[in-house]
Short mmCIF file of C-alpha atoms in Angstrom, two decimals:
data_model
loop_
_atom_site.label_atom_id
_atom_site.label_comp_id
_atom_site.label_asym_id
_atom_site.label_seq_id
_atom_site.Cartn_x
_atom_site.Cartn_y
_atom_site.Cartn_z
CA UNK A 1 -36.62 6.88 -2.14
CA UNK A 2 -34.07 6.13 -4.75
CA UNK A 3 -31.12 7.96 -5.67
CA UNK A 4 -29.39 7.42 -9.48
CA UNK A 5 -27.54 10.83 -10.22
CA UNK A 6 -25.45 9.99 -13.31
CA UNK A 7 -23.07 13.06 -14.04
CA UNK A 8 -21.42 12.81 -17.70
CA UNK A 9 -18.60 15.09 -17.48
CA UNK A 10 -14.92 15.48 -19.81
CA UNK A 11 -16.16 14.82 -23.56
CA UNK A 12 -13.28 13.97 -26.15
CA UNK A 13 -15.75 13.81 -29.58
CA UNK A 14 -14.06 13.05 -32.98
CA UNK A 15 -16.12 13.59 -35.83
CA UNK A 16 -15.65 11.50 -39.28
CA UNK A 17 -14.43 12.98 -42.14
CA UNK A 18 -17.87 13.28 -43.81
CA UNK A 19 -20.11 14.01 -40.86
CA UNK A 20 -22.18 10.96 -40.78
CA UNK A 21 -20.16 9.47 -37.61
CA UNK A 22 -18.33 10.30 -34.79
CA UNK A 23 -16.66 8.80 -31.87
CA UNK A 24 -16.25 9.79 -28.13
CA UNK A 25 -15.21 9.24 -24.77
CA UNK A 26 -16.80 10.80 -21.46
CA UNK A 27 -16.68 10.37 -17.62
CA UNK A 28 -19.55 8.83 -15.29
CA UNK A 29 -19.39 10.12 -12.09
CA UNK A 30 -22.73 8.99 -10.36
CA UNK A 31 -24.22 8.76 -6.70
CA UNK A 32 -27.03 5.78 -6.70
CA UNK A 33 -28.77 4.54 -2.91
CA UNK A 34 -31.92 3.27 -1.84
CA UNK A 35 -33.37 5.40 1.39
CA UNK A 36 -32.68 2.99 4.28
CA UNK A 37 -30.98 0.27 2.54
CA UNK A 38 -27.55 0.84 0.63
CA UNK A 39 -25.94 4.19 -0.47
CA UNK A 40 -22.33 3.54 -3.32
CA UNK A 41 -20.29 5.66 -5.69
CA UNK A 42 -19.43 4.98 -9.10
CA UNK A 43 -16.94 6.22 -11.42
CA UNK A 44 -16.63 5.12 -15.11
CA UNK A 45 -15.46 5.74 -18.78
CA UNK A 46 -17.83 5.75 -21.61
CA UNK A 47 -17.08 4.61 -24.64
CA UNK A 48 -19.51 5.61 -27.68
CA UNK A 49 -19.46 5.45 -31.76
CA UNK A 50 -22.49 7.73 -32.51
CA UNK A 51 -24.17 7.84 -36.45
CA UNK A 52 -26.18 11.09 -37.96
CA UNK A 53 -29.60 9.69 -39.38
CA UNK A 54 -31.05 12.86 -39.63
CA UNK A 55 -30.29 13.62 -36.18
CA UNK A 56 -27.13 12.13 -34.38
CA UNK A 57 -27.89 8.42 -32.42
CA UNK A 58 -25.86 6.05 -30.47
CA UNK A 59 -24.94 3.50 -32.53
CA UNK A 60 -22.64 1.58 -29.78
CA UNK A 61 -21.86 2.43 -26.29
CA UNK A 62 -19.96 0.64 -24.10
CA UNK A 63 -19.01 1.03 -19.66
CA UNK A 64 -15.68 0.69 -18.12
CA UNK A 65 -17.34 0.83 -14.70
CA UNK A 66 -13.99 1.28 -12.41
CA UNK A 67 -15.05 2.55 -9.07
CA UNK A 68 -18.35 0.80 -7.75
CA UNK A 69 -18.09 0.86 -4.15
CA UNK A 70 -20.72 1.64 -0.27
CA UNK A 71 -20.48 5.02 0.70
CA UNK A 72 -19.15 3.74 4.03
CA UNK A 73 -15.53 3.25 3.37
CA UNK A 74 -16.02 4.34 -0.25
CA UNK A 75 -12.71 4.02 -2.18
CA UNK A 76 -10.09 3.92 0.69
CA UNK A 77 -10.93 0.24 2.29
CA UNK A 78 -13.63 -1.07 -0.44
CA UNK A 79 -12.00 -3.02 -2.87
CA UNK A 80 -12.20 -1.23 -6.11
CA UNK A 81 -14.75 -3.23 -8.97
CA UNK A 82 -12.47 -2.99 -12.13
CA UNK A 83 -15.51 -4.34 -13.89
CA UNK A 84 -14.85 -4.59 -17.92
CA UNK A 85 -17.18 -4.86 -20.20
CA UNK A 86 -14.69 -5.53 -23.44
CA UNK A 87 -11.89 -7.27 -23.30
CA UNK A 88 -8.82 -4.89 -22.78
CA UNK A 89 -4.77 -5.95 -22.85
CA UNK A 90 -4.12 -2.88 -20.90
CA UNK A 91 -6.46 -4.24 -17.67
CA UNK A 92 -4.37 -7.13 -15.59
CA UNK A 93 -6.10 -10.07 -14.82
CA UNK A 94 -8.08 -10.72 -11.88
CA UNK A 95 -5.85 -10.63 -8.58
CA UNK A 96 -2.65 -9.32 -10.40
CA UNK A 97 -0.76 -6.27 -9.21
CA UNK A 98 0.43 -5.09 -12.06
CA UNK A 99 0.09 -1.65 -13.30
CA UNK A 100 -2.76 -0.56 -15.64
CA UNK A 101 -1.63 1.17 -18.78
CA UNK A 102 -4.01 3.80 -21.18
CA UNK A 103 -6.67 2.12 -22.61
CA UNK A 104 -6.28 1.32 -26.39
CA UNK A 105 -8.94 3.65 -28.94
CA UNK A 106 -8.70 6.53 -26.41
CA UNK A 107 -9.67 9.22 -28.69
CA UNK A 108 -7.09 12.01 -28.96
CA UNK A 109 -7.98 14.87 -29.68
CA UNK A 110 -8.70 16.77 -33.37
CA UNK A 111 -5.21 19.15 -34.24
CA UNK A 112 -5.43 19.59 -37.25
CA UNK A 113 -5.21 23.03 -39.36
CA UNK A 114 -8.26 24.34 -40.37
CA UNK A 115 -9.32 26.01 -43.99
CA UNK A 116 -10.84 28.95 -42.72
CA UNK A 117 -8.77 32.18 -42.27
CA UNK A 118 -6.59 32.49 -39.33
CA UNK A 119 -7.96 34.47 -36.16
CA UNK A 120 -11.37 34.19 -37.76
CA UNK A 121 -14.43 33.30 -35.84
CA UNK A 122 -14.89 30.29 -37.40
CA UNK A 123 -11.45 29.33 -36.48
CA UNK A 124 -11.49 30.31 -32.80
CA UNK A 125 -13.96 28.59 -32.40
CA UNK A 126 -12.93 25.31 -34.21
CA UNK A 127 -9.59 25.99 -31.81
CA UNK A 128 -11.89 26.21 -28.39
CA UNK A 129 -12.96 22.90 -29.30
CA UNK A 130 -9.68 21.74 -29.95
CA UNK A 131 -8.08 23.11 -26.71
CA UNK A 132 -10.95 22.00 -24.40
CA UNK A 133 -10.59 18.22 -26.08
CA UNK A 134 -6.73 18.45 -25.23
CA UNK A 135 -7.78 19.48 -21.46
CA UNK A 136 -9.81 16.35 -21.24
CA UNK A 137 -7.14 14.51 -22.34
CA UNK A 138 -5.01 15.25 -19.84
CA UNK A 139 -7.07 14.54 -17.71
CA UNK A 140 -7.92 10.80 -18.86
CA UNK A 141 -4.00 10.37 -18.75
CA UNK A 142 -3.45 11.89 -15.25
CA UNK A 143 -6.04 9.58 -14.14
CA UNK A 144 -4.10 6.54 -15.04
CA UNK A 145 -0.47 8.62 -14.36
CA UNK A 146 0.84 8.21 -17.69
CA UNK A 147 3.45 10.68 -17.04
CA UNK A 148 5.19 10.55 -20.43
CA UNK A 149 2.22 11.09 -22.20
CA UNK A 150 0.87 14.37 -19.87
CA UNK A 151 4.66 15.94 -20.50
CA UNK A 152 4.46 15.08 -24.27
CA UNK A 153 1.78 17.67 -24.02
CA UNK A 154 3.47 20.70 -22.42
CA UNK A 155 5.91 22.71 -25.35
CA UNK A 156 9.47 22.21 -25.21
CA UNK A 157 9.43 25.40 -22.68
CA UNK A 158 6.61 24.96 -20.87
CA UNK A 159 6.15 25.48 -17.43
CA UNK A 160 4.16 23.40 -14.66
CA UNK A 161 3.17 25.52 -11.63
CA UNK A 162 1.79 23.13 -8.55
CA UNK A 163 0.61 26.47 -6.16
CA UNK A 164 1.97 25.40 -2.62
CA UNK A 165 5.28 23.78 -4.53
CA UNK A 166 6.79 26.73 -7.10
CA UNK A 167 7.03 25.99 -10.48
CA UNK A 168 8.98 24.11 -12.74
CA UNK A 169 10.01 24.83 -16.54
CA UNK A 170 10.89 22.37 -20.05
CA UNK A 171 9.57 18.72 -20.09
CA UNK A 172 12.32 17.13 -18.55
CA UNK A 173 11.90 19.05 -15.41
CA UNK A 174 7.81 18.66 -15.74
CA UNK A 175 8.01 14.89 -16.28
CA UNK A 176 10.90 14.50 -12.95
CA UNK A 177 7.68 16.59 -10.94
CA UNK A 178 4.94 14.31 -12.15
CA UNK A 179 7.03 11.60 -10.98
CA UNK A 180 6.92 13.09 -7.26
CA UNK A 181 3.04 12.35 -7.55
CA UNK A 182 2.92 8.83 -7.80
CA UNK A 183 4.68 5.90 -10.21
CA UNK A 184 3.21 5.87 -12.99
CA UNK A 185 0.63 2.99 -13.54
CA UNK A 186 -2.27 2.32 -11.29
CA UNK A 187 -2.17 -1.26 -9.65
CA UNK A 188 -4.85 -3.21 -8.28
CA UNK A 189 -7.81 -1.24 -5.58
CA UNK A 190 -6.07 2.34 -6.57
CA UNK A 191 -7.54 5.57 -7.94
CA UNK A 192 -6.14 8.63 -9.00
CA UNK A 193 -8.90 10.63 -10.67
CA UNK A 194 -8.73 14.02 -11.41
CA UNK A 195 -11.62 14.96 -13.36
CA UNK A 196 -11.75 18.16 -15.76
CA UNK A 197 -15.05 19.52 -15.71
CA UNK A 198 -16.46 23.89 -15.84
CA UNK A 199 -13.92 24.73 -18.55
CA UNK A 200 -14.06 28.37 -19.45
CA UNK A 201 -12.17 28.38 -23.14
CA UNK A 202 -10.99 31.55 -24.80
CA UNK A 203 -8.66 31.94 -27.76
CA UNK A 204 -6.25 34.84 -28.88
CA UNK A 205 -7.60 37.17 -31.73
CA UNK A 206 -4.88 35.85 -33.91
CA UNK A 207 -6.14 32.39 -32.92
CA UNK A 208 -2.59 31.58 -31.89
CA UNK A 209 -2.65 31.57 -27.84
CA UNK A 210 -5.79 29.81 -26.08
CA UNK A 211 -6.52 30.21 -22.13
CA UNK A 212 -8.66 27.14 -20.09
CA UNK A 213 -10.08 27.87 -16.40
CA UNK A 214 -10.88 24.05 -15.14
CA UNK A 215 -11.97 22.66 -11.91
CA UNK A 216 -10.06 19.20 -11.05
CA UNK A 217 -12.38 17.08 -9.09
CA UNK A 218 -9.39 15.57 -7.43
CA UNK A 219 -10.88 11.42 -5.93
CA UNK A 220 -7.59 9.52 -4.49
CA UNK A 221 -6.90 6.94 -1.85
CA UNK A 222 -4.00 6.72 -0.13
CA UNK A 223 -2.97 3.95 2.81
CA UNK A 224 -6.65 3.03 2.88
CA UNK A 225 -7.77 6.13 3.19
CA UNK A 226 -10.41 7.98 0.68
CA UNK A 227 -9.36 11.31 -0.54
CA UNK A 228 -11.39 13.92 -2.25
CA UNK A 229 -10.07 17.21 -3.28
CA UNK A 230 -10.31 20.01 -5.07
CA UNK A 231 -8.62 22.66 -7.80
CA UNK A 232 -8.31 25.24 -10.33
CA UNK A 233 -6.62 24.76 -13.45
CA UNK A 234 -5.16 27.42 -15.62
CA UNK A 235 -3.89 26.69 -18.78
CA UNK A 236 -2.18 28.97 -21.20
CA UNK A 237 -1.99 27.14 -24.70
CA UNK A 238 -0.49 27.68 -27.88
CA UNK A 239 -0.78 26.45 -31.47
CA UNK A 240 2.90 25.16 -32.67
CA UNK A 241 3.19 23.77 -36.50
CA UNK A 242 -0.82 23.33 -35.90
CA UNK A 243 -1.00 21.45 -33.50
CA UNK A 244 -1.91 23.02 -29.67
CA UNK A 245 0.50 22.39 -26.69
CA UNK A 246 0.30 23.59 -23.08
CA UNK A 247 2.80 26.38 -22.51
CA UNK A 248 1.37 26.66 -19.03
CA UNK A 249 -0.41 25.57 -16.46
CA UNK A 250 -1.26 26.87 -13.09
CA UNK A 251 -2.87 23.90 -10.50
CA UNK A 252 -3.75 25.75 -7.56
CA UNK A 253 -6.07 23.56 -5.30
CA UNK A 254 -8.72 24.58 -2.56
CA UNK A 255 -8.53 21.46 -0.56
CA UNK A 256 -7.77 18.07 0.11
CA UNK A 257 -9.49 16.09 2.45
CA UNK A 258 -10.20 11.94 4.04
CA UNK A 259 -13.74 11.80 2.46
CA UNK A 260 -14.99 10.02 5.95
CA UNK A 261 -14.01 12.61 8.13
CA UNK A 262 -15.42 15.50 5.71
CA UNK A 263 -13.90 18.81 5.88
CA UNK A 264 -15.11 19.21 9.37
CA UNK A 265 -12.03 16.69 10.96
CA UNK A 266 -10.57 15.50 8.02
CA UNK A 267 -8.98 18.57 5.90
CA UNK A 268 -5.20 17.75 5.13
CA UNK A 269 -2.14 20.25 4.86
CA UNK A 270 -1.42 20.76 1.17
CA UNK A 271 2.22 19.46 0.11
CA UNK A 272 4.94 21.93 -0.29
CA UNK A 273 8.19 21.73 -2.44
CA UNK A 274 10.16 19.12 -2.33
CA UNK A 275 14.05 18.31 -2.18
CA UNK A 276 14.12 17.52 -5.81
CA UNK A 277 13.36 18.58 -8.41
CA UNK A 278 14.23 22.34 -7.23
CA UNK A 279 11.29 24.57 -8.37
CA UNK A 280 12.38 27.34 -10.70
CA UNK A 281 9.77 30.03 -9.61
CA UNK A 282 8.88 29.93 -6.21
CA UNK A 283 5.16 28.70 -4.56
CA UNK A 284 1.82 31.01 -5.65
CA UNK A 285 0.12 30.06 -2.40
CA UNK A 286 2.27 30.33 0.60
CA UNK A 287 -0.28 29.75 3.57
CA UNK A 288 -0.33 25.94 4.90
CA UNK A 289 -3.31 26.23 6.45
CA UNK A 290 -6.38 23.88 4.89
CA UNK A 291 -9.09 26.76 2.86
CA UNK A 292 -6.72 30.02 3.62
CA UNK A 293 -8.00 32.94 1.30
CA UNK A 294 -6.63 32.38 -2.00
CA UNK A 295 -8.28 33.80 -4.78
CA UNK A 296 -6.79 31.56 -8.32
CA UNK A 297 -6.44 34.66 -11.00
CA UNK A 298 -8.69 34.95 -14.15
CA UNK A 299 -7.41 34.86 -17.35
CA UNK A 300 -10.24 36.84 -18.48
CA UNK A 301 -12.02 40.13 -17.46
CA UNK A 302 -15.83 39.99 -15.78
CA UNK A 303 -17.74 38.47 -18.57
CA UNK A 304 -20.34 41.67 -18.64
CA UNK A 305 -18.70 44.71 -17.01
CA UNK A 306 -15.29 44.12 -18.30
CA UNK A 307 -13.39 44.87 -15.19
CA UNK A 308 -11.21 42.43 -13.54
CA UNK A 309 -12.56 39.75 -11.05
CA UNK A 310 -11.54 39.28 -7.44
CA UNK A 311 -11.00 41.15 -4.13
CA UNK A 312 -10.31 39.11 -1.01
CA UNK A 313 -8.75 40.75 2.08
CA UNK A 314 -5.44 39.28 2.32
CA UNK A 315 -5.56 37.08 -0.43
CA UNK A 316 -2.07 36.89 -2.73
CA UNK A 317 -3.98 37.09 -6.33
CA UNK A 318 -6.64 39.77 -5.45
CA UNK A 319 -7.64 41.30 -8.80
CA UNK A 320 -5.72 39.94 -10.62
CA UNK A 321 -5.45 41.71 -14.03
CA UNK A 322 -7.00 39.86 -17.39
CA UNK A 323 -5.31 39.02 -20.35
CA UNK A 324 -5.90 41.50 -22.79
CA UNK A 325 -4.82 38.99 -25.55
CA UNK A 326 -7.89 36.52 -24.86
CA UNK A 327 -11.37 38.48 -26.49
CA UNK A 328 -14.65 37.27 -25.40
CA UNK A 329 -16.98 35.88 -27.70
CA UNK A 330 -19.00 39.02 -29.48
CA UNK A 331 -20.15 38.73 -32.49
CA UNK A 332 -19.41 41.06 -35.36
CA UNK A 333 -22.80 42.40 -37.11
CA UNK A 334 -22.92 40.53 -40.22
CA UNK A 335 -21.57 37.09 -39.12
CA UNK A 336 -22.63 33.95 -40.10
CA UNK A 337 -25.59 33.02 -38.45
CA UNK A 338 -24.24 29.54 -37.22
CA UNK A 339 -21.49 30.42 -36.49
CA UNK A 340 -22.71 33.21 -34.27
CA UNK A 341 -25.34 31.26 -32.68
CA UNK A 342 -21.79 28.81 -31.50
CA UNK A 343 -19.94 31.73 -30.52
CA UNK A 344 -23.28 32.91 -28.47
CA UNK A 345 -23.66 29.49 -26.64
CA UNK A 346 -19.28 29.99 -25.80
CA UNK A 347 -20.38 33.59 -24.65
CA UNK A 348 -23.32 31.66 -22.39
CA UNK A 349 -21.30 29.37 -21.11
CA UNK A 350 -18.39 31.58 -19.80
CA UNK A 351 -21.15 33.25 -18.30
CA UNK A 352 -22.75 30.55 -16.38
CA UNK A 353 -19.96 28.84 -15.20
CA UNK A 354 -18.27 32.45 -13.91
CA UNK A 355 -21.00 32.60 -11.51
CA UNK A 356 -19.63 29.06 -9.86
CA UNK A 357 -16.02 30.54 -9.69
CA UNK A 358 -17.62 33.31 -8.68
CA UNK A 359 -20.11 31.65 -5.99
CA UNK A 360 -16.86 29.84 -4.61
CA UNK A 361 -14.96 32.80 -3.42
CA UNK A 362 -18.33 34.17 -2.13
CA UNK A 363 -17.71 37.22 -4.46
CA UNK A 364 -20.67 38.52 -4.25
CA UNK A 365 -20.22 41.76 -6.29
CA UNK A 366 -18.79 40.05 -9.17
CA UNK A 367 -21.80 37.40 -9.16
CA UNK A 368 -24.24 40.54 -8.81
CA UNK A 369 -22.80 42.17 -11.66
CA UNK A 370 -23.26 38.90 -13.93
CA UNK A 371 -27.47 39.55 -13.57
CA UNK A 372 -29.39 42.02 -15.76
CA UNK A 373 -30.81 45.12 -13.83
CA UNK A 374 -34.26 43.58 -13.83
CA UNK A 375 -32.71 40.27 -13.03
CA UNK A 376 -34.08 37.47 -10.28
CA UNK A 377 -32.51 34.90 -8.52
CA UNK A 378 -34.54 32.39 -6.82
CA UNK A 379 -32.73 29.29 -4.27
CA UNK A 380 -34.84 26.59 -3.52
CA UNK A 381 -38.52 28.19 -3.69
CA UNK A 382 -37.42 30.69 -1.08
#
């Protein structure tokens, strides 16, 4: 009768030099309950140092548990436990309002050049890594609204798209946008997660451009009320002076919703552009209504047959086309055998999490198509 699901989602690892150490940061997002006697959420950042004895250990770990509240009320009228485990200048003290700044050692992610060719194998894939750490990154500062810091990461041109909103080009325009989401800071009993998790990575042949599909586990609260939400993240990426920036990105979410009154009585409208700033392209989804058909585009072509993904009746992005530019991950006869095996477990992994963009939509073809002829699919026993 007890429940203890511990999800470990959004790695940022940094490896040593040498390869004997490493350091990283993850997200807990866990459901624990006894049957019949208490049901809570918890949310929380793990810390770890890790050392390779042969095989790679924990050497030190350590919990920022942040979110430990009953499901009843969850994190819109529970007081939030900002339980620390190390001391950290960045957390207030108890009972003070004031606003809670990125926590010192957070990782950032590895940029630099590497000496392999460029556009090989071996460096698209050391780039996947690279782009998919900077992803989680922005998450980790979106969850604390470190505004600044998530518009440092966009190129000098970049552009932010917010779906029901328009879209809005440079950094100065990004950063005025962010703004319109919330001050930046959390204070006390407030939560503004959104979690990166299902990326689907791909990098140009040249290994100049990079493309990210994410889902943003959106978990908010707002005048005492718990939100929960959802979205798709595109980002287009490229590689300036070696180091990776976000050129674009595309947040186009499904819903939002009061977590106590579910999506049966508690879906909300989705905001829609502002006064100011003025959005320089206009809104990719233009329907109000909570879960209209909207089918986010792929950056890449079906994963097996090649063609591109999507047909909803109605829907604005319907087949969308791929990007040409963004190769899967085949392997050339003749490649290294490591390095193939990585760029085979890539390959797997665009595969598998398709199918849940896939499942979403309820496009069944598309899912079909992922499944060898002789293939079987089998949903709890039946």
């Amino acid at each position: 009768g007890q429940l203890n699901e511990t999800m470990v989602l959004q790695p940022v690892v940094n490896l040593s030099a040498d390869g004997t150490s490493a350091f990283g940061r993850w997200r807990i997002f866990a459901m624990r309950g006894l049957h019949g006697a208490s049901a809570s959420w918890h949310e929380a950042a793990v810390h770890a140092e890790y050392v390779f004895e042969g095989e790679w250990k924990i050497a030190r770990q350590w919990i920022e548990e942040r979110v430990a509240v009953p499901c009843e009320g969850s994190w819109g009228r529970n007081p939030l436990d900002m339980l620390k485990t190390l001391p950290d200048p960045a957390f207030p003290p108890d009972g003070e309002a004031a606003p809670i700044g990125p926590q010192a050692g957070l990782p950032l992610p590895l940029l630099a050049p590497y000496a392999v060719p460029a556009g090989s194998l071996a460096d698209r894939l050391g780039a996947a890594v690279d782009v998919e750490h900077l992803i989680c990154h922005f998450g980790y500062l979106n969850d604390i609204r470190a505004w600044d810091d998530v518009a440092a990461l966009f190129s000098a041109g970049g552009l932010l798209a917010y779906g029901p909103r328009g879209g809005y080009r440079g950094q100065d325009k990004i950063r005025a946008v962010l703004h319109t989401f919330g001050s930046p800071g959390l204070r006390a009993n407030e939560i503004a997660n959104r979690m990166q998790v299902q990326p689907i990575v791909h990098v140009s042949a040249d290994g100049k451009e990079a493309a990210v599909r994410t889902r943003s586990i959106m978990q908010l609260n707002a005048s005492g009320k718990p939100l929960f939400g959802d979205a798709v993240n595109e980002f287009r990426l490229v590689r300036d002076a070696g180091r990776w920036r976000i050129a674009s990105l595309s947040i186009l979410p499904t819903f939002l919703s009061d977590l106590d009154r579910g999506i049966v009585g508690g879906l909300l409208p989705l905001p829609g552009a502002g006064r100011d700033p003025v959005p320089d392209l206009p809104p990719q989804m233009t329907d109000p209504e909570p879960l209209a058909a909207f089918l986010p585009p792929f950056h890449y072509a079906h994963p097996v047959t090649g063609a591109p993904m999507g047909r909803i009746a109605g829907s604005a992005a319907s087949g969308a086309a791929a990007d040409s530019r963004m190769p899967g991950w085949q392997v050339e006869a003749g490649e290294d055998g490591e390095l193939a095996r990585l760029a085979d477990t890539r390959a797997l992994e665009t595969l598998q999490r398709t199918y849940g963009y896939l499942v979403d939509k309820a496009l069944w073809r598309d899912a079909t198509d992922l499944f060898a002829e002789d293939g079987t699919l089998e949903i709890g026993g039946r």
